mmCIF file of C-alpha atoms in Angstrom:
data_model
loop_
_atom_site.group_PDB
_atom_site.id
_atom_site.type_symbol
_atom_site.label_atom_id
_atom_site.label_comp_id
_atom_site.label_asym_id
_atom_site.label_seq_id
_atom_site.Cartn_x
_atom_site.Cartn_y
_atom_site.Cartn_z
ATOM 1 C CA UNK A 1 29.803 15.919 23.244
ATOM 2 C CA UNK A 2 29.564 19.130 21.416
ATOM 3 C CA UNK A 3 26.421 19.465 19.246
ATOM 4 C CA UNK A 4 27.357 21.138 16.347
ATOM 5 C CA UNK A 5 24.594 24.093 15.095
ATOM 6 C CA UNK A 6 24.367 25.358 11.419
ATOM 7 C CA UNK A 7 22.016 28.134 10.782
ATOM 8 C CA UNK A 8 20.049 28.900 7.545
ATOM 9 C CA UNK A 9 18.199 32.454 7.599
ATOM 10 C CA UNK A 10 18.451 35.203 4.721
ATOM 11 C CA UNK A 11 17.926 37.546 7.483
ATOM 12 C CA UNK A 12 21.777 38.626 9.154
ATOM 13 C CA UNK A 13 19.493 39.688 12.173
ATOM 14 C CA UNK A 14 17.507 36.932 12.795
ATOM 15 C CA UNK A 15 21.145 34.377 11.804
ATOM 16 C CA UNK A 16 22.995 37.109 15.074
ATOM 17 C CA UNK A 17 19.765 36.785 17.378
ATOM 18 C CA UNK A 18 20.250 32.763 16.960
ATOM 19 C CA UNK A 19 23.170 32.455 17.014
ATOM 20 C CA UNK A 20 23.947 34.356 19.831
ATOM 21 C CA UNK A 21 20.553 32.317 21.726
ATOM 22 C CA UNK A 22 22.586 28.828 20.619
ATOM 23 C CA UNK A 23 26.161 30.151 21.918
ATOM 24 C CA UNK A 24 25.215 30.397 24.937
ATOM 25 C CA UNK A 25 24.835 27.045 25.844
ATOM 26 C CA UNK A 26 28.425 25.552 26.200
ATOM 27 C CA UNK A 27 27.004 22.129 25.021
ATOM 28 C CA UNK A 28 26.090 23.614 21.819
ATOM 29 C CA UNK A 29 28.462 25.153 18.750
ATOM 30 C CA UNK A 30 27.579 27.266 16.064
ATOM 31 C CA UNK A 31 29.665 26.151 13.247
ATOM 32 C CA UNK A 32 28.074 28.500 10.262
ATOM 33 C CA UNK A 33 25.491 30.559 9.247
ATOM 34 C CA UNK A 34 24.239 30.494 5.903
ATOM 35 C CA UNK A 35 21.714 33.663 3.816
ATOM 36 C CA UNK A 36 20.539 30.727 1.565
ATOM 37 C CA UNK A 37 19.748 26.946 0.575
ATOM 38 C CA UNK A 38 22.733 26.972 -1.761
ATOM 39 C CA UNK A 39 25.085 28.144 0.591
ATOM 40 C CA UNK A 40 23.840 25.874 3.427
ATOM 41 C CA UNK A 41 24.277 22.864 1.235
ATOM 42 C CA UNK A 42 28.147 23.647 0.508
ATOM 43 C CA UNK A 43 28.885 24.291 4.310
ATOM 44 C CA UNK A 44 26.964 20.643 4.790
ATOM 45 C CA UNK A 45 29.328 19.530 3.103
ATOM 46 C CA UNK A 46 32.186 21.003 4.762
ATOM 47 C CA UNK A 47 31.349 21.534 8.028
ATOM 48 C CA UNK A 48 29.400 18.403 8.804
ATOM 49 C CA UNK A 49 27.081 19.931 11.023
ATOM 50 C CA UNK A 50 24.453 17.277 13.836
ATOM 51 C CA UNK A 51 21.505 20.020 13.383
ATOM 52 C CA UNK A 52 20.257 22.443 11.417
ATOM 53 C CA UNK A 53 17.852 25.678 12.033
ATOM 54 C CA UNK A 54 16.144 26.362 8.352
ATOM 55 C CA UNK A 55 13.722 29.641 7.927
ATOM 56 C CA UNK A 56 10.627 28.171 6.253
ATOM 57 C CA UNK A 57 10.617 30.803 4.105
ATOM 58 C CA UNK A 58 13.970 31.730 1.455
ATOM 59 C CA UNK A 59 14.667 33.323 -1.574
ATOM 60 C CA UNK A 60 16.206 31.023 -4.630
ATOM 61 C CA UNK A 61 15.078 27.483 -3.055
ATOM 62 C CA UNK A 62 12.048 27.875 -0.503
ATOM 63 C CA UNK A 63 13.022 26.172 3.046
ATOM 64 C CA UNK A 64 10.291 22.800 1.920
ATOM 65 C CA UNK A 65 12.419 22.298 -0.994
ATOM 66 C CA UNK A 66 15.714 22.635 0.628
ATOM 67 C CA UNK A 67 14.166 20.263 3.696
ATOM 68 C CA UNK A 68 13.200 17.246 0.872
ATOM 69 C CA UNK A 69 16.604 17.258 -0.637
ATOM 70 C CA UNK A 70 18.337 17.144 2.845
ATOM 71 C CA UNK A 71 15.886 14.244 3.796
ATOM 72 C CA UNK A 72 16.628 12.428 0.523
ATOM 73 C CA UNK A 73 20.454 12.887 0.326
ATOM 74 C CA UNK A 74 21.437 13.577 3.456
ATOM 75 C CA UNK A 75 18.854 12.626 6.459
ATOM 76 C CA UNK A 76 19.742 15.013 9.400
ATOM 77 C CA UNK A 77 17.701 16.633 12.646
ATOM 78 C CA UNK A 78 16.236 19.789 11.174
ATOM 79 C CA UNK A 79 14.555 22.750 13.546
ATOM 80 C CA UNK A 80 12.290 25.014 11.441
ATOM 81 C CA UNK A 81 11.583 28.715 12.134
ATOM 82 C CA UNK A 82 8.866 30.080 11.249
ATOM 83 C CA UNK A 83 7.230 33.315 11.005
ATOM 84 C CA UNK A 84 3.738 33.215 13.295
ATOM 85 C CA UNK A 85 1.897 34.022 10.096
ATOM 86 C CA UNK A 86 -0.962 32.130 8.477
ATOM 87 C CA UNK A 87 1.371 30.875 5.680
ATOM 88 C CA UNK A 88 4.076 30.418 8.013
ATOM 89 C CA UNK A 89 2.361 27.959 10.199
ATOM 90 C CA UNK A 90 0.964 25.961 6.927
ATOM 91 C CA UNK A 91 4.870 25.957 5.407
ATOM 92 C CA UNK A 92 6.382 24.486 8.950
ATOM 93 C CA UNK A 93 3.295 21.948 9.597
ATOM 94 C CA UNK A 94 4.281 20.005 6.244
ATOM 95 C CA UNK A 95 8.131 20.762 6.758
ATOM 96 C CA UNK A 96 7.209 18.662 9.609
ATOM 97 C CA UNK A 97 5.829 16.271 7.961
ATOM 98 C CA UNK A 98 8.212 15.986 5.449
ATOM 99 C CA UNK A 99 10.748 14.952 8.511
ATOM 100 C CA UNK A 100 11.996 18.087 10.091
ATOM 101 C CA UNK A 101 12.223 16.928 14.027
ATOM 102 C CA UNK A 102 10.371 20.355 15.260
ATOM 103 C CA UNK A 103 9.300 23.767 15.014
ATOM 104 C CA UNK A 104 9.689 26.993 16.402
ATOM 105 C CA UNK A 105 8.534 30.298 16.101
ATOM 106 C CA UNK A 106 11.168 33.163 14.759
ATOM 107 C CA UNK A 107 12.496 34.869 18.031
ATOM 108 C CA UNK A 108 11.293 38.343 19.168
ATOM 109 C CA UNK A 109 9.745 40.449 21.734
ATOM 110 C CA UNK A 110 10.718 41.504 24.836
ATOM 111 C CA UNK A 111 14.140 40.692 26.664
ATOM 112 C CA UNK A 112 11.917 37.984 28.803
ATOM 113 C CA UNK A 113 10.282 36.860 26.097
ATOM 114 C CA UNK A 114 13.705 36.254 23.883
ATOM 115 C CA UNK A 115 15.410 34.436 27.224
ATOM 116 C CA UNK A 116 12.083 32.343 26.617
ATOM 117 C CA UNK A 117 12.349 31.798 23.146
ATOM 118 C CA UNK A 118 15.887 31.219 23.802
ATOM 119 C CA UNK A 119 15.613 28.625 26.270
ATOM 120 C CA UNK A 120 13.075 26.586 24.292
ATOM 121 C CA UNK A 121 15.171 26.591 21.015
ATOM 122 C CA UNK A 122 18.066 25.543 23.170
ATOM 123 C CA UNK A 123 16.635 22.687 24.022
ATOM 124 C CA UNK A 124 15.162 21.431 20.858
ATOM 125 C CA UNK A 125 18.342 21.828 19.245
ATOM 126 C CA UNK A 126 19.370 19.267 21.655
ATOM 127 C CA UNK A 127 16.302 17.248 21.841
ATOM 128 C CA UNK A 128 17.021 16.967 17.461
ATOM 129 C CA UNK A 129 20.885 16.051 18.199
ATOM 130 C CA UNK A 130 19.413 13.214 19.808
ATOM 131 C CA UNK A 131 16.427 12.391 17.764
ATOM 132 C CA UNK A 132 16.345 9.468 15.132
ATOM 133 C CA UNK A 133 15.658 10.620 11.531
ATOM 134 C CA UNK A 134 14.486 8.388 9.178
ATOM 135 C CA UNK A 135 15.684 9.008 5.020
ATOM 136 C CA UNK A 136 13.504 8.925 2.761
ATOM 137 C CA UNK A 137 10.518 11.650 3.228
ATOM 138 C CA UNK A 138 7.631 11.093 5.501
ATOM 139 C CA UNK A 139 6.326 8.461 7.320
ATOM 140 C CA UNK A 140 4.235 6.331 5.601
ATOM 141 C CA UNK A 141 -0.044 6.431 6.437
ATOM 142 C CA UNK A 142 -0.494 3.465 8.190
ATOM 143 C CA UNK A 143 -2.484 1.173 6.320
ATOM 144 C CA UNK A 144 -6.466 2.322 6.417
ATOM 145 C CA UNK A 145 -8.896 0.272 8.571
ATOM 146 C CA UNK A 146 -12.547 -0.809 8.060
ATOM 147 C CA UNK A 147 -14.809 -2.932 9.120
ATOM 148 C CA UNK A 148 -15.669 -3.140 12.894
ATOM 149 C CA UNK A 149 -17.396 -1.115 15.395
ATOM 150 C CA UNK A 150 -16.607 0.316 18.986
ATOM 151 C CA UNK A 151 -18.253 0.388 21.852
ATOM 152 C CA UNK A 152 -20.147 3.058 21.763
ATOM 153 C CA UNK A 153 -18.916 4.591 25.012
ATOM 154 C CA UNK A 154 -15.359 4.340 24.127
ATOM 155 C CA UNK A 155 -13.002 7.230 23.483
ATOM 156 C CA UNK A 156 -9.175 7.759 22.559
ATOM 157 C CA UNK A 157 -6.803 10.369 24.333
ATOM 158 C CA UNK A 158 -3.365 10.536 22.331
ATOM 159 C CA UNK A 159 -0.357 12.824 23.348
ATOM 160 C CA UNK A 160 2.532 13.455 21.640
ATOM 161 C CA UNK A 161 5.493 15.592 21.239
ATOM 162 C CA UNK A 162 8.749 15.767 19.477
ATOM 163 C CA UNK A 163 7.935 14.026 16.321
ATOM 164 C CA UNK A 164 4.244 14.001 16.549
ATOM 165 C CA UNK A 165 3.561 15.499 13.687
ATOM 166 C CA UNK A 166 4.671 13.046 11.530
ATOM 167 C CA UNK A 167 3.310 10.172 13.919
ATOM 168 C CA UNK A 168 -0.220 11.562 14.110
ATOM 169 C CA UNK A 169 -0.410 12.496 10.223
ATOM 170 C CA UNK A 170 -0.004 8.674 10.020
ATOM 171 C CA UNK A 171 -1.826 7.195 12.913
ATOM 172 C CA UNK A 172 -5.152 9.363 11.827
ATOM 173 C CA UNK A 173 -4.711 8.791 8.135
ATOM 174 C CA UNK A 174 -5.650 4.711 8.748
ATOM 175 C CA UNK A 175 -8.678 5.595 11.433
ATOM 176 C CA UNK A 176 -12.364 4.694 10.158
ATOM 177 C CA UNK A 177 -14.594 7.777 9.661
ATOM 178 C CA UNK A 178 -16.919 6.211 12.110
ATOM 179 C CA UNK A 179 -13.684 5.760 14.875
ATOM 180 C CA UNK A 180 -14.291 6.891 18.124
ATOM 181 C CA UNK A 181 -13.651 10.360 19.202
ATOM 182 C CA UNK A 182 -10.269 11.465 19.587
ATOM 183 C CA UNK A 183 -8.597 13.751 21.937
ATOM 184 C CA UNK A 184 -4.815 14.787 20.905
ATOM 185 C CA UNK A 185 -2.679 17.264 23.055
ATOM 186 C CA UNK A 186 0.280 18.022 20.814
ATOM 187 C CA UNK A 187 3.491 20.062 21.697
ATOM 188 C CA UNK A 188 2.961 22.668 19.527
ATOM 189 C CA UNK A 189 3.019 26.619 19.439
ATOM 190 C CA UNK A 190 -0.379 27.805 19.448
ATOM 191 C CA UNK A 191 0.159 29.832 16.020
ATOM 192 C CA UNK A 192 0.479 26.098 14.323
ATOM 193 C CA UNK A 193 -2.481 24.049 15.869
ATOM 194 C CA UNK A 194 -5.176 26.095 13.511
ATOM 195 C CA UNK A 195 -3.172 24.831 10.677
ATOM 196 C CA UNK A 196 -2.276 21.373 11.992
ATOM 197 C CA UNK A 197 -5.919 20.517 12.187
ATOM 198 C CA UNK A 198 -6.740 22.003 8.853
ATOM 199 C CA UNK A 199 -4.045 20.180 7.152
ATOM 200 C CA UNK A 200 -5.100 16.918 8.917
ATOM 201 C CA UNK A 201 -8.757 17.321 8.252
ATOM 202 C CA UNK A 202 -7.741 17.667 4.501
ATOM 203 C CA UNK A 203 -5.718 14.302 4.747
ATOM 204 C CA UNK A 204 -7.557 11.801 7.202
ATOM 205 C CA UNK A 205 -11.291 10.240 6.202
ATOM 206 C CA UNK A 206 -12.131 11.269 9.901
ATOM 207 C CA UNK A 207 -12.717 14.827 10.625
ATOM 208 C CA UNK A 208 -10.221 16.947 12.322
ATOM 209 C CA UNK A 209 -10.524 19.729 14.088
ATOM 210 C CA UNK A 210 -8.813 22.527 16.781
ATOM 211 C CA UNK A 211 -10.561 22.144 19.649
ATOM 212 C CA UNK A 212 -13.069 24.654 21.251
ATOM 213 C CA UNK A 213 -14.053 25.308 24.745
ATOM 214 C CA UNK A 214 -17.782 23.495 25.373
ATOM 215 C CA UNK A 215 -17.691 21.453 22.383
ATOM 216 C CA UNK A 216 -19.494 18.416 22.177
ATOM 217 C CA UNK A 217 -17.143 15.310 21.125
ATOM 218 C CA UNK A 218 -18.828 12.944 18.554
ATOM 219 C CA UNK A 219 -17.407 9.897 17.298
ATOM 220 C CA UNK A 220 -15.885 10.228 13.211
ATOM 221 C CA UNK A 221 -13.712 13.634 14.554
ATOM 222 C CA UNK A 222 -10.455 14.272 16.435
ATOM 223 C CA UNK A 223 -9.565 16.940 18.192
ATOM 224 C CA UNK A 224 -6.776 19.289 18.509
ATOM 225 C CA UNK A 225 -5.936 20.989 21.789
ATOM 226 C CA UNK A 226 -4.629 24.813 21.208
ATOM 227 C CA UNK A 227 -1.543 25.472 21.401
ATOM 228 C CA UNK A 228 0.156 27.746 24.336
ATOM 229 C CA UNK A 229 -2.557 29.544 26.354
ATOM 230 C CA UNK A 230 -4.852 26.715 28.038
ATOM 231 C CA UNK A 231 -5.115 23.210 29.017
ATOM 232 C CA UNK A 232 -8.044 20.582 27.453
ATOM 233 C CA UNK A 233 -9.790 18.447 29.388
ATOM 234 C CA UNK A 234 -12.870 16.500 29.671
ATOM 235 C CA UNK A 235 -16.254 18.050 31.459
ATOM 236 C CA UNK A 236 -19.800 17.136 31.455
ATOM 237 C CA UNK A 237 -22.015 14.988 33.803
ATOM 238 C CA UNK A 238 -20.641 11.698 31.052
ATOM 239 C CA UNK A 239 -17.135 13.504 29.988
ATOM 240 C CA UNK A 240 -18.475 14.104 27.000
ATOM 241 C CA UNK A 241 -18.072 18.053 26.449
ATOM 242 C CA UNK A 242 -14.759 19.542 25.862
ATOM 243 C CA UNK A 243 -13.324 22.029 28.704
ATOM 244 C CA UNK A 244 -10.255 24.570 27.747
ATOM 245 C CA UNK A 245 -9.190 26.274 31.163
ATOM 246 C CA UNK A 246 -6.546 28.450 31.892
ATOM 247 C CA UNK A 247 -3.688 26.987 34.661
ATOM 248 C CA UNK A 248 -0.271 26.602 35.648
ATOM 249 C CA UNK A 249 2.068 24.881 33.089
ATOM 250 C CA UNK A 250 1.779 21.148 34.133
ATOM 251 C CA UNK A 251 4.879 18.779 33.938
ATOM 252 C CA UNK A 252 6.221 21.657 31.323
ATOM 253 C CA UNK A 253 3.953 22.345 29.463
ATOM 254 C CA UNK A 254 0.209 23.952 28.914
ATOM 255 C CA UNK A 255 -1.851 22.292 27.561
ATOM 256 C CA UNK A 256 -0.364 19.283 29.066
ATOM 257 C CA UNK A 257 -0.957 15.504 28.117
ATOM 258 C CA UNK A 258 -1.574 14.918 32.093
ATOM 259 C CA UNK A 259 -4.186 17.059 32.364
ATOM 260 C CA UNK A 260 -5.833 15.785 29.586
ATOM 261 C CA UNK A 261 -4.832 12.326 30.885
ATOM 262 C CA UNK A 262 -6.519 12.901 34.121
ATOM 263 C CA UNK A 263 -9.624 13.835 32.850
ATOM 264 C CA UNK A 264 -10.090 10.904 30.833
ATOM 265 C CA UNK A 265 -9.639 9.064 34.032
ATOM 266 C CA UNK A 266 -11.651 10.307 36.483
ATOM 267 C CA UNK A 267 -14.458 10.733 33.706
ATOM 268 C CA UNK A 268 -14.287 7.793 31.051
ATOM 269 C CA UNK A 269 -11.992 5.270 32.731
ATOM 270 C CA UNK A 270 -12.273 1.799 31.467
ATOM 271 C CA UNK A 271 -14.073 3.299 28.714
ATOM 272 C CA UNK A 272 -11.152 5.187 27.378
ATOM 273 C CA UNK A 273 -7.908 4.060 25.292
ATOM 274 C CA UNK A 274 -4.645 6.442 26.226
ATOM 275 C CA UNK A 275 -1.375 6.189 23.605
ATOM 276 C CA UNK A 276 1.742 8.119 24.194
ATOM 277 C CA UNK A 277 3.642 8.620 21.411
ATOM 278 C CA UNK A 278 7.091 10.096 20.546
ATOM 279 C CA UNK A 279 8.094 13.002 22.605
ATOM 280 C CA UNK A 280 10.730 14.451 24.458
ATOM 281 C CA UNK A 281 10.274 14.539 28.498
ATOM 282 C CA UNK A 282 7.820 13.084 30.651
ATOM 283 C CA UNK A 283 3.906 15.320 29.929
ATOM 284 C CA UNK A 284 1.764 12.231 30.146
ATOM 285 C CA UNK A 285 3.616 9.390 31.835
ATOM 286 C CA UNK A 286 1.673 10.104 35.771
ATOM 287 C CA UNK A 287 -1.859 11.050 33.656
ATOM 288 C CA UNK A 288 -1.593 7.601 31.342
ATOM 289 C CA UNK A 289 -1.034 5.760 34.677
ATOM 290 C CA UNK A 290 -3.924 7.253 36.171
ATOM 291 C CA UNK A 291 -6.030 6.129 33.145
ATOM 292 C CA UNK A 292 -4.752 2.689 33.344
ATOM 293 C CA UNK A 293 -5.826 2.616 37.086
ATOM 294 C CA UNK A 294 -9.139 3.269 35.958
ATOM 295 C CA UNK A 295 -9.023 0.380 33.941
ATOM 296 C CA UNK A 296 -8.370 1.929 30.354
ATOM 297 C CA UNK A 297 -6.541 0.581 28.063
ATOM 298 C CA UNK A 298 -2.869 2.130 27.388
ATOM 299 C CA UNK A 299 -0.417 2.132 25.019
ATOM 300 C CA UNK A 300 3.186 3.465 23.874
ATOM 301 C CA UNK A 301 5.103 3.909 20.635
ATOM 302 C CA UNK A 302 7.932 1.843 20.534
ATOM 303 C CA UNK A 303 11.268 2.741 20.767
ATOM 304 C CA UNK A 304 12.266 2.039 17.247
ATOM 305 C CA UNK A 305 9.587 3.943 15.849
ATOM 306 C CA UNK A 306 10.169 6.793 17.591
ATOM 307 C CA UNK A 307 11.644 10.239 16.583
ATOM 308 C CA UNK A 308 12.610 10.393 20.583
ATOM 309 C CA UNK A 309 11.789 7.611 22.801
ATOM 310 C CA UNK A 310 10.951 10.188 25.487
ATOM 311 C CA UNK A 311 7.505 10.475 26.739
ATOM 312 C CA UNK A 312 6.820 6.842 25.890
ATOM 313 C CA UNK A 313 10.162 5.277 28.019
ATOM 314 C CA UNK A 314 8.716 7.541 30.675
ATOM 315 C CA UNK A 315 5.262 6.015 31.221
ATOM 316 C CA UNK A 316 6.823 2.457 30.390
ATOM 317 C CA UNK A 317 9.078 3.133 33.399
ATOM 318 C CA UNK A 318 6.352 4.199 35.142
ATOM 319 C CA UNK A 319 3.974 1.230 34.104
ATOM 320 C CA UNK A 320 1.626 3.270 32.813
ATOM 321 C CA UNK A 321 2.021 1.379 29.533
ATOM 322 C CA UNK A 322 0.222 -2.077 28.943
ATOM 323 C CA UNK A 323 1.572 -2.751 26.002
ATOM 324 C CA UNK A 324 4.084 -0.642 23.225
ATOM 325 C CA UNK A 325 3.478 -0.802 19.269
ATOM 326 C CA UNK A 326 5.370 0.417 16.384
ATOM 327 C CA UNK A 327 3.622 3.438 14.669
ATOM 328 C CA UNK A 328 2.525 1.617 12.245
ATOM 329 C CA UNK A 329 0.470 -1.123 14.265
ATOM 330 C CA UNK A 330 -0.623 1.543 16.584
ATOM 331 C CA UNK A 331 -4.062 2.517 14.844
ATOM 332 C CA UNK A 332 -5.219 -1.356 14.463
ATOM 333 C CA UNK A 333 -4.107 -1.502 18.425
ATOM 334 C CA UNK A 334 -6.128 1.516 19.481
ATOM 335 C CA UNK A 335 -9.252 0.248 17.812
ATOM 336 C CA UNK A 336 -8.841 -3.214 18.847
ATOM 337 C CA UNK A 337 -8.174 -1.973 22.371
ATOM 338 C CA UNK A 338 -12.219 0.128 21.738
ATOM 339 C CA UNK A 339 -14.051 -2.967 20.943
ATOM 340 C CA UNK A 340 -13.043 -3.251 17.413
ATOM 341 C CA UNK A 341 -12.065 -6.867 17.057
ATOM 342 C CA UNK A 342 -13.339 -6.585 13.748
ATOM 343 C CA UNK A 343 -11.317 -4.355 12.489
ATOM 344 C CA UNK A 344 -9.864 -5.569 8.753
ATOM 345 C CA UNK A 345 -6.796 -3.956 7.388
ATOM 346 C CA UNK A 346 -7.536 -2.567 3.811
ATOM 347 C CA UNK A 347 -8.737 0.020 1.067
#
């Protein structure tokens, strides 16, 4: 079936350059461009489009405003494109949150970097068409924990993709400030992890931050692998020091959930908890299974609480997963699963 594309730019270039990346997949139509929010709403209408690519930034209605209305009238998959600019990454990290299924940076560049660029917004356009939006605004923060404590030893290693955003503003808004440490590789361009952390550490009672090569992880604090340029991982005598390396893209992607999966392993094993949550694609599924070899503990989002059942029906094929949760009951699963049987659902 024919996916059916409008775009939303007040830039004529950058509405050619996209449509022109999106026509060139056969499996993909571009039914309209629109210069503006008003104008996008009216071809909606009309031309009944299955995705949407919205500039964060317009003139008359910003691209956030424009999002909430479509989320609370009409739920459909939105792509955002963003500028890589300080505000532009804070403007797409809570259109994200507000529902939009991803995110990617405005093309530009070089002919190999646009057939790039290209190719990746190709396929989220298709990974959205697929994707299951939910009406009504964000998900809601699960419901805060207290009470409890780990092991001391234990540590959490979460990946996530398509739809993570949303899932992880959740999942870490009901974690204890006294959780274990958390390690998160997201699918994210690395102009937006700076501000993803930020926005998170502003949000969650735990402390969130973008992870840096040769940091020490403490318990309370999560952290957020860089996007684009290197891959995190575990080092130390006890895997207890935070390594960024450069590599290969692995299963896709750099940094990659496997690597980070790996790591965890071979360094924490039956120490560690691994989740998997909504994603498109497989990063994670062989590096979960690993863990769970080690004897960790392992979990997946469930299919009906996923923006794309992806990742997680990947490592359940594999049986990598022990057990799958709904977004909401993940956070009381991933403590349980660290020694905190305690654990009481409340303010």
């Amino acid at each position: 079936m024919t996916i059916r594309a409008l775009v939303v730019d007040d830039s004529a270039a950058i509405r050619a350059v996209l449509t022109r990346i999106l026509s060139a997949d056969p499996e993909i139509e571009v039914v309209g461009q629109a210069p503006e929010p008003n104008t996008a709403r009216e071809m909606i209408k009309t031309l009944r489009p299955d995705v949407i690519t919205l500039d964060v930034e317009m003139p008359g209605m910003d691209g956030l405003s424009f999002l909430e209305r479509i989320m609370r009238l009409r739920p459909m998959p939105v792509v955002m494109c963003s500028t890589l600019t300080a505000r532009g990454a804070a403007v797409t990290i809570e259109a994200l949150r507000l529902g939009a299924v991803d995110c990617i940076a405005k093309p530009s560049g070089s002919a190999e970097e646009l057939a790039r660029d290209g190719a990746l917004l190709r396929a989220k356009v298709k990974a959205a068409a697929r994707s299951a939006v939910r009406p009504g605004g964000p998900v809601r923060t699960a419901t805060p924990i207290t009470g409890g404590r780990a092991r001391e030893d234990a540590l959490i290693a979460i990946g996530s993709s398509t739809g993570g955003v949303e899932a992880l503003f959740s999942l870490l808004g009901a974690m204890p400030a006294d959780c274990p440490p958390i390690l998160i590789v997201q699918h994210m361009p690395g102009a937006f992890t700076g501000s993803f952390a930020e926005r998170l550490n502003r949000d969650c009672r735990i402390n969130v931050e973008e992870a840096r090569d040769g940091a020490p992880i403490v318990a309370g604090t999560a952290y957020i692998a860089p996007g684009g340029e290197r891959h995190m991982e575990l080092a130390g005598t006890t895997g207890s020091v935070i390594r960024l390396r450069t590599g290969d893209l692995v299963s896709g992607h750099r940094p990659s959930v496997d690597v980070l999966f790996h790591s965890v392993a071979s360094r924490r094993g039956a120490a560690a908890v691994g989740a998997i949550l909504t994603g498109m694609g497989s990063d994670g599924a062989e590096g979960l299974l690993a863990m769970r070899q080690a004897g960790a503990r392992t979990l997946g989002q469930s299919r009906e609480s996923c923006v794309v059942y992806g990742m997680p029906r990947a490592a359940m094929e594999l049986g990598a997963v022990e057990k799958e949760t709904s977004l909401s009951a993940m956070p009381e699963a991933i403590l349980a699963a660290c020694g905190m049987r305690q654990a009481k659902v409340g303010a």
